[in-house]
Every structure is written in structure tokens, then in C-alpha cells.
Amino acid sequence: MKIAGRAMRTIWRTADGRSVETIDQTRLPHAFVTLRLASAEDAARAIREMRVRGAPLIGATAAYGLAIALLEDPGDSGLERAYQLLVAARPTAVNLRWALDETRRAVAIASVGDRAARAFACADQICDDDVAICRAIGEHGLGLLRAAAERVGGRRLNILTHCNAGWLATVDWGTATAPIYRARQEGIDLHVWVDETRPRNQGAALTAYELCEEGVAHTVIADNTGGHLMQRGLVDLCIVGTDRTTARGDVANKIGTYLKAVAARDTGVPFYVALPSPSIDWTLTDGLAQIPIEQRDAREVTHVTGLAEDGRLYDVRITPAHSPAANYGFDVTPARLVTAFVTERGVCAASASGLAGLFPERAPGTH
Ligand code: MRU
């Protein structure tokens, strides 16, 4: 995807091959600042502080963090220490554990001297695979968007998305945004309703930013607006991402996703989830009972950050000084509210059999 007209990925190796650079997403949309990650601690901190965020990018960053740690200490204890540090950085996105497991497996049989190189090669592969997965989600989702555009008979197609499951959340393309970018390339007339996504405002800050850079028509809305728009026939379909989806199809995604799915079901609006296979947790079946939900600092709810007229960023309090606040990062949308998954292997029902049909080699009981 493009920034100021230049195509780039969200994470890349530095010239010396010993670290990576990424975009500091806490500075967007007001400043484009890159961040060098030169240790496992740097990578874990960047994930914890959400300088990098979005399930696939969290996974890619963690894999590089492990590789960088192995440059310093390639022994078993160094590997284990870095793994534990990184896996604890955030709890909900299963891509974090998945990418670390892939990388640890890749180095397990290597001699100690080869471990760092093997881990870097694995992290590079995770990134390349993520791009291919997102591109394939784009192709399969394009079919859905084309059919939806035909259904609305030539008028502009209105799509609602929540949080940022875009280019910035992945290595390239995004998951929920890939079909949107492909549809626009194909000349489909579309417009995106962007949920602001309080408290961290990933929609207002990040999705809006990348849609601006890609020249996609969009409107930022307050989180409570989606249901109203759906009742008025102003949303033709919803598409969101996921941080962890169970083997039976329950979807953990950014807080507020569930409410959009409820409104979509009530109003008959299709609700799609863009689902890359590394976001499937095949070990879990019951999303509500089993998916760990991140709780973050209450300050993210009590304060907002914004650009003032003087061109500087300020944090301002919006609640009474003594009101407690709760900050749940994710919610679980039960499979029954999801119209379909858009995966890299095609579109399927949000159910155990739907997922098993596309990923027979991974489905529980088959390996
Ligand atoms: O807390 P965040 O910003 O990491 O949450 C991101 C989301 O909820 C995305 O929708 C999800 O990671 C899918 S990204 C393709």
C-alpha cells in the first residue's frame, strides 16, 4: 500500500540485517515516524504500547524480536527468555503465539550458530506469507463485493468497518481492507463508513489515514452510529478483522465488533469477517469462555489525545477526575452472527464444518 504515493510494507529489515524498522502507529495520523527495533525488549515494548498493533503485524514483529534476541544469545535459555517476554506482550491476538511457535520450531533443529539466521528467514517468510494471505483474502472478498455491487444496481456500495484491519494491521493490504482495495482497483464505486473505535481510535486515526492515502471514499463515524445507518439502509455490508477465531467460528475482535454484528443481524445486513488462517485458534471451541480478553490502562478511556491548533499533540481528560473507568480491548462475536468468513482459501460458513472444509489438515480430530 502507499504512503505519499510510495508503496511500502509496515515492517522491514534494516540494512545491517540486525534489526527491523516499523511505523510508530501511536504517532499517526498526525506524523509519519519510523521506529527501530533492535532487541526483543524493543519488540515487546512496541507491541505492548501498541506502536505496532493488529494481529498479523504483532505476529511478524514478535518473530523478528525472537530472531534479534538470538543474535545476542542463541542458546536454549536465551531462546526461551525471549519467547516468554514476547508471548506475554499482548494476550488476545493468537498470531503472536503462532508466529513465535513457527519461529521457535524453525530454529529448534539448527545448530546454535545458525539459529539467528534461521529465525530471520522464518520471520521474513511469515511476512511474505502474510502479504500473500491478505492478497488472496482480497481476491475472494472481491467476489462478495462485486455481487453486492450488482445487488444495489449500480449505486455506490456502502461498507462499514470497525477498528483497523487494514494495511497497518498487517504487513501489506490488510485483511478487511484487501477486498475494498481490490474492488476499487476494479472500478467498483464504493464508500466506507469508518467506526472511530474508541478508546484507541484505530478507525479514526489509522483506517481513515490509509483510506486517505489510497484515495478511497470514506466517512468517519462515532462508534454508536452504525446501527442507525443500518436501519436506514445506508450500509450494504460490514467487514471486520479478527484477533482470534475459534475452531467453531467465534470471533474475538476489537471491542464494539459484537454490537455491530447484533445490529447487522437485526437489520439483515451481511456481516463478514476477514480471517487469515494464522488467526484461527484450532485449540479453542468456545470463544466467550476461552478467549483471553485484554484489559488495558483506564487512562485510555479517561483521556483522549489530539492535535491542537498550535500543531502539538495533547492528552486531555474527558471524565471526572475520580470516576473509575474500565478498558476492555476486545469482545467476542458468536459464530451465529457472522454471515461468512473470507479466508485465503475462499469464503466459508462461520462454523466448525465451514472452517474444516477449507482447512482439513488443521481441523481438530484430523491430525
Ligand atoms: O488493539 P489492536 O489495534 O491491535 O486491535 C486490532 C484489531 O482488532 C483488528 O481488527 C485485528 O487485529 C485484525 S487485523 C487484520
XYZ file of C-alpha atoms and ligand atoms in Angstrom:
382
model
C 0.000 0.000 0.000
C 1.097 3.549 -0.472
C 2.246 6.371 1.777
C 2.541 9.687 -0.066
C 2.350 7.678 -3.295
C 5.235 5.329 -2.352
C 4.478 1.604 -1.954
C 5.772 0.193 1.309
C 5.297 -2.566 3.853
C 4.717 -1.961 7.560
C 7.877 -3.761 8.737
C 11.259 -4.222 7.044
C 14.822 -5.326 7.832
C 17.470 -2.638 8.332
C 20.484 -2.634 6.008
C 22.780 -4.227 8.604
C 20.364 -7.156 8.933
C 20.447 -6.980 12.748
C 17.230 -5.100 13.452
C 13.936 -4.080 11.878
C 12.095 -0.846 11.295
C 8.396 -0.269 11.527
C 5.940 2.630 11.670
C 5.132 4.121 15.073
C 1.339 3.866 14.859
C 0.826 5.925 18.015
C 2.017 8.959 16.006
C -0.448 8.507 13.139
C -2.299 10.180 11.521
C -0.517 13.382 12.506
C 3.097 12.311 11.984
C 4.757 9.528 9.992
C 7.594 8.342 12.226
C 9.527 5.101 11.921
C 10.811 3.084 14.835
C 13.886 0.843 15.005
C 13.543 -2.398 16.947
C 16.987 -3.677 17.922
C 16.186 -6.139 20.728
C 13.453 -8.476 21.917
C 12.711 -5.867 24.607
C 12.192 -3.203 21.913
C 9.818 -5.514 20.031
C 7.863 -6.474 23.171
C 7.574 -2.819 24.224
C 6.405 -1.733 20.766
C 3.687 -4.422 20.868
C 2.659 -3.616 24.473
C 2.476 0.132 23.804
C 0.639 -0.517 20.524
C 3.268 1.266 18.444
C 2.752 -1.806 16.285
C -0.655 -3.415 16.529
C -3.123 -5.507 14.570
C -2.945 -9.290 14.904
C -0.798 -10.166 11.838
C 1.693 -7.335 12.386
C 2.012 -8.226 16.072
C 2.952 -11.758 14.973
C 5.509 -10.572 12.412
C 7.079 -8.152 14.909
C 7.369 -10.845 17.563
C 9.044 -13.238 15.108
C 11.671 -10.596 14.306
C 12.042 -9.858 18.023
C 12.922 -13.501 18.626
C 15.382 -13.505 15.708
C 17.104 -10.363 17.006
C 17.377 -11.880 20.503
C 19.126 -14.930 19.019
C 21.879 -12.711 17.587
C 22.932 -11.970 21.175
C 22.118 -15.250 22.876
C 21.335 -18.179 20.575
C 21.359 -20.791 23.351
C 18.259 -22.546 24.687
C 17.913 -20.220 27.679
C 18.192 -17.091 25.503
C 15.574 -18.502 23.136
C 13.205 -19.335 25.974
C 13.676 -15.978 27.715
C 12.903 -14.015 24.548
C 9.952 -16.278 23.699
C 8.372 -15.756 27.143
C 8.955 -11.991 27.059
C 7.352 -11.636 23.641
C 4.438 -14.044 24.095
C 3.305 -12.080 27.175
C 3.229 -8.736 25.347
C -0.491 -8.865 24.497
C -2.986 -11.645 25.252
C -5.762 -11.727 22.660
C -4.262 -11.956 19.159
C -3.321 -15.599 18.634
C -0.986 -14.589 15.779
C 1.551 -13.608 18.445
C 1.880 -17.132 19.829
C 1.533 -18.659 16.358
C 4.419 -16.618 14.898
C 6.653 -17.283 17.901
C 5.923 -21.017 17.714
C 6.693 -21.057 13.970
C 9.996 -19.285 14.598
C 10.969 -21.454 17.565
C 10.198 -24.580 15.521
C 12.338 -23.281 12.649
C 15.383 -22.877 14.887
C 14.906 -25.956 17.066
C 16.882 -28.302 14.836
C 19.502 -25.743 13.767
C 22.964 -25.587 15.299
C 23.304 -22.725 17.782
C 25.445 -20.794 15.297
C 22.707 -20.959 12.636
C 19.781 -20.080 14.861
C 19.572 -16.335 14.316
C 19.802 -16.669 10.522
C 17.116 -19.381 10.538
C 14.867 -17.223 12.720
C 15.288 -14.181 10.450
C 14.491 -16.341 7.422
C 11.372 -17.629 9.192
C 10.261 -14.096 10.130
C 10.825 -12.965 6.516
C 8.683 -15.902 5.374
C 5.930 -15.030 7.870
C 5.855 -11.527 6.349
C 5.809 -12.768 2.748
C 3.103 -15.298 3.606
C 1.051 -12.594 5.311
C 1.162 -10.490 2.148
C 0.081 -13.491 0.046
C -2.704 -14.382 2.517
C -4.072 -10.834 2.569
C -3.886 -10.600 -1.210
C -5.857 -13.864 -1.500
C -8.440 -12.588 1.024
C -8.701 -9.558 -1.262
C -9.454 -11.753 -4.291
C -12.081 -13.849 -2.503
C -13.645 -10.800 -0.883
C -13.718 -9.046 -4.251
C -16.245 -11.652 -5.409
C -18.517 -10.788 -2.473
C -18.204 -7.054 -3.092
C -18.843 -7.465 -6.805
C -22.016 -9.441 -6.090
C -23.104 -6.828 -3.519
C -22.477 -4.021 -6.036
C -24.649 -5.827 -8.573
C -27.393 -6.225 -5.962
C -27.505 -2.479 -5.298
C -27.911 -1.895 -9.010
C -25.078 0.419 -9.858
C -25.350 2.881 -6.993
C -22.362 3.387 -4.692
C -21.722 0.425 -2.383
C -21.606 1.329 1.328
C -19.332 -0.790 3.531
C -18.911 -0.460 7.291
C -15.712 -1.492 9.069
C -14.603 -1.399 12.685
C -11.147 -0.683 14.130
C -8.225 -1.050 11.724
C -7.956 -4.400 9.981
C -6.087 -2.604 7.240
C -2.635 -2.397 5.754
C -1.311 -1.001 9.030
C -2.515 -4.061 10.959
C -0.752 -6.479 8.612
C 2.414 -6.456 6.507
C 0.551 -5.249 3.408
C -3.020 -4.994 2.029
C -4.837 -5.592 5.321
C -7.481 -8.264 5.817
C -10.837 -6.423 5.920
C -9.464 -3.715 3.630
C -7.944 -6.032 0.997
C -11.308 -6.690 -0.735
C -12.011 -2.945 -0.555
C -8.675 -2.049 -2.194
C -9.148 -4.744 -4.851
C -12.732 -3.638 -5.554
C -11.606 -0.071 -6.002
C -8.855 -1.210 -8.400
C -11.599 -2.983 -10.369
C -13.578 0.232 -10.628
C -16.386 -0.676 -8.203
C -17.889 2.516 -6.819
C -17.690 2.223 -3.044
C -17.657 4.211 0.169
C -16.507 3.085 3.620
C -18.116 4.013 6.944
C -15.199 4.044 9.399
C -16.097 3.425 13.064
C -13.878 5.694 15.143
C -13.242 2.759 17.557
C -12.916 4.251 20.999
C -10.931 4.188 23.159
C -7.799 3.930 20.981
C -9.447 5.336 17.855
C -7.831 2.943 15.396
C -10.628 3.662 12.927
C -10.471 7.460 13.138
C -6.669 7.571 13.231
C -5.476 4.590 11.192
C -8.185 3.268 8.871
C -9.096 6.809 7.838
C -5.380 7.559 7.310
C -4.773 4.638 4.994
C -8.022 5.136 3.083
C -6.943 8.762 2.553
C -3.525 7.626 1.284
C -5.193 5.123 -1.088
C -7.847 7.605 -2.226
C -10.842 5.521 -1.050
C -14.058 7.448 -0.307
C -14.890 7.180 3.381
C -16.610 8.858 6.324
C -15.541 8.563 9.961
C -18.467 7.969 12.313
C -18.833 7.811 16.085
C -18.999 4.226 17.283
C -22.674 4.459 18.152
C -23.721 5.442 14.628
C -23.551 2.113 12.788
C -26.905 0.753 13.980
C -28.694 3.911 12.907
C -27.105 3.753 9.452
C -28.038 0.091 9.075
C -31.672 0.806 9.986
C -31.747 3.490 7.284
C -30.390 1.171 4.551
C -27.125 3.110 4.402
C -24.880 0.083 4.971
C -24.823 -2.702 2.370
C -22.370 -4.928 4.225
C -19.976 -4.956 7.170
C -16.485 -6.410 7.051
C -14.140 -6.594 10.028
C -10.944 -8.369 11.049
C -10.224 -10.759 13.893
C -7.577 -11.300 16.546
C -8.563 -14.857 17.334
C -11.257 -17.089 15.893
C -12.088 -20.451 17.444
C -12.355 -23.740 15.564
C -16.155 -23.345 15.770
C -16.117 -19.823 14.390
C -16.489 -17.474 17.372
C -14.652 -14.226 16.605
C -12.653 -12.057 19.011
C -12.085 -8.613 17.549
C -11.794 -5.031 18.751
C -14.288 -4.004 21.427
C -17.571 -2.959 19.799
C -17.467 -5.510 16.989
C -20.176 -7.598 18.690
C -22.588 -4.653 18.841
C -22.160 -4.096 15.101
C -22.826 -7.771 14.431
C -26.018 -7.618 16.544
C -27.222 -4.543 14.659
C -26.328 -6.160 11.325
C -28.324 -9.283 12.185
C -31.329 -7.206 13.286
C -31.323 -5.202 10.074
C -30.423 -8.012 7.639
C -27.039 -6.532 6.702
C -24.388 -9.182 5.840
C -21.589 -9.287 8.415
C -18.305 -10.699 7.074
C -15.097 -11.442 8.939
C -11.802 -11.390 7.015
C -9.958 -14.326 8.542
C -6.334 -15.205 7.755
C -5.600 -18.772 8.894
C -2.910 -17.730 11.431
C -5.743 -16.005 13.347
C -7.584 -19.310 13.853
C -7.005 -20.898 17.249
C -7.720 -24.548 16.493
C -7.324 -25.445 20.184
C -10.391 -23.435 21.247
C -14.072 -24.061 20.624
C -16.000 -21.648 22.877
C -14.950 -18.054 22.224
C -16.810 -16.470 25.129
C -15.441 -18.879 27.701
C -11.956 -19.440 26.348
C -10.544 -16.405 24.523
C -8.493 -14.167 26.851
C -9.723 -10.585 26.616
C -7.117 -7.884 27.091
C -7.826 -5.180 29.670
C -5.743 -2.051 29.300
C -4.982 1.066 31.301
C -8.095 3.054 32.284
C -6.290 6.190 31.110
C -7.068 5.193 27.514
C -10.752 5.707 28.405
C -10.457 8.728 30.694
C -8.220 10.682 28.303
C -8.079 11.402 24.589
C -5.108 12.538 22.548
C -5.491 15.023 19.741
C -3.815 17.648 17.627
C -4.390 21.189 18.896
C -4.487 24.363 16.840
C -0.873 25.066 17.843
C 0.158 21.954 15.886
C 1.070 19.974 19.015
C -0.427 16.761 20.405
C -2.163 16.973 23.786
C -3.700 14.405 26.116
C -6.879 15.752 27.683
C -9.110 14.259 30.367
C -12.774 13.744 29.420
C -14.107 12.189 32.644
C -14.418 13.476 36.217
C -11.083 13.062 37.991
C -12.485 10.491 40.436
C -14.644 8.365 38.107
C -13.194 4.884 37.680
C -13.067 3.582 34.108
C -12.852 0.081 32.606
C -10.999 -0.660 29.403
C -11.796 -3.972 27.713
C -9.854 -4.266 24.472
C -11.852 -6.932 22.647
C -15.204 -8.681 22.553
C -16.414 -11.975 21.140
C -18.940 -12.186 18.338
C -20.579 -15.622 18.367
C -20.309 -17.558 15.094
C -24.097 -17.451 14.624
C -23.919 -13.674 13.974
C -21.274 -13.963 11.243
C -22.567 -14.295 7.680
C -19.316 -15.824 6.376
C -15.553 -15.881 6.742
C -13.337 -14.609 3.963
C -10.116 -16.625 4.206
C -7.110 -17.014 1.933
C -8.618 -20.286 0.692
C -12.057 -18.890 -0.049
C -15.332 -17.962 1.611
C -16.887 -20.342 4.131
C -19.628 -20.605 6.727
C -18.711 -19.396 10.221
C -18.869 -22.864 11.723
C -16.687 -25.837 12.609
C -17.610 -27.581 9.359
C -17.097 -24.407 7.294
C -13.559 -23.968 8.622
C -12.770 -27.685 8.491
C -13.882 -27.765 4.852
C -11.275 -25.154 3.888
C -8.536 -26.267 6.308
C -8.987 -30.042 6.620
C -5.346 -30.549 7.660
C -5.779 -28.257 10.708
C -9.264 -29.108 11.898
C -9.488 -30.760 15.354
C -9.553 -34.534 15.209
C -7.833 -34.720 11.830
C -4.203 -34.571 12.952
O -5.846 -3.469 19.589
P -5.497 -3.588 18.144
O -5.421 -2.284 17.434
O -4.267 -4.440 17.935
O -6.727 -4.381 17.538
C -6.760 -4.657 16.160
C -7.991 -5.340 15.729
O -8.894 -5.568 16.499
C -8.034 -5.803 14.308
O -9.346 -5.808 13.845
C -7.487 -7.239 14.237
O -6.217 -7.297 14.830
C -7.409 -7.743 12.864
S -6.085 -7.012 11.972
C -6.062 -7.608 10.401
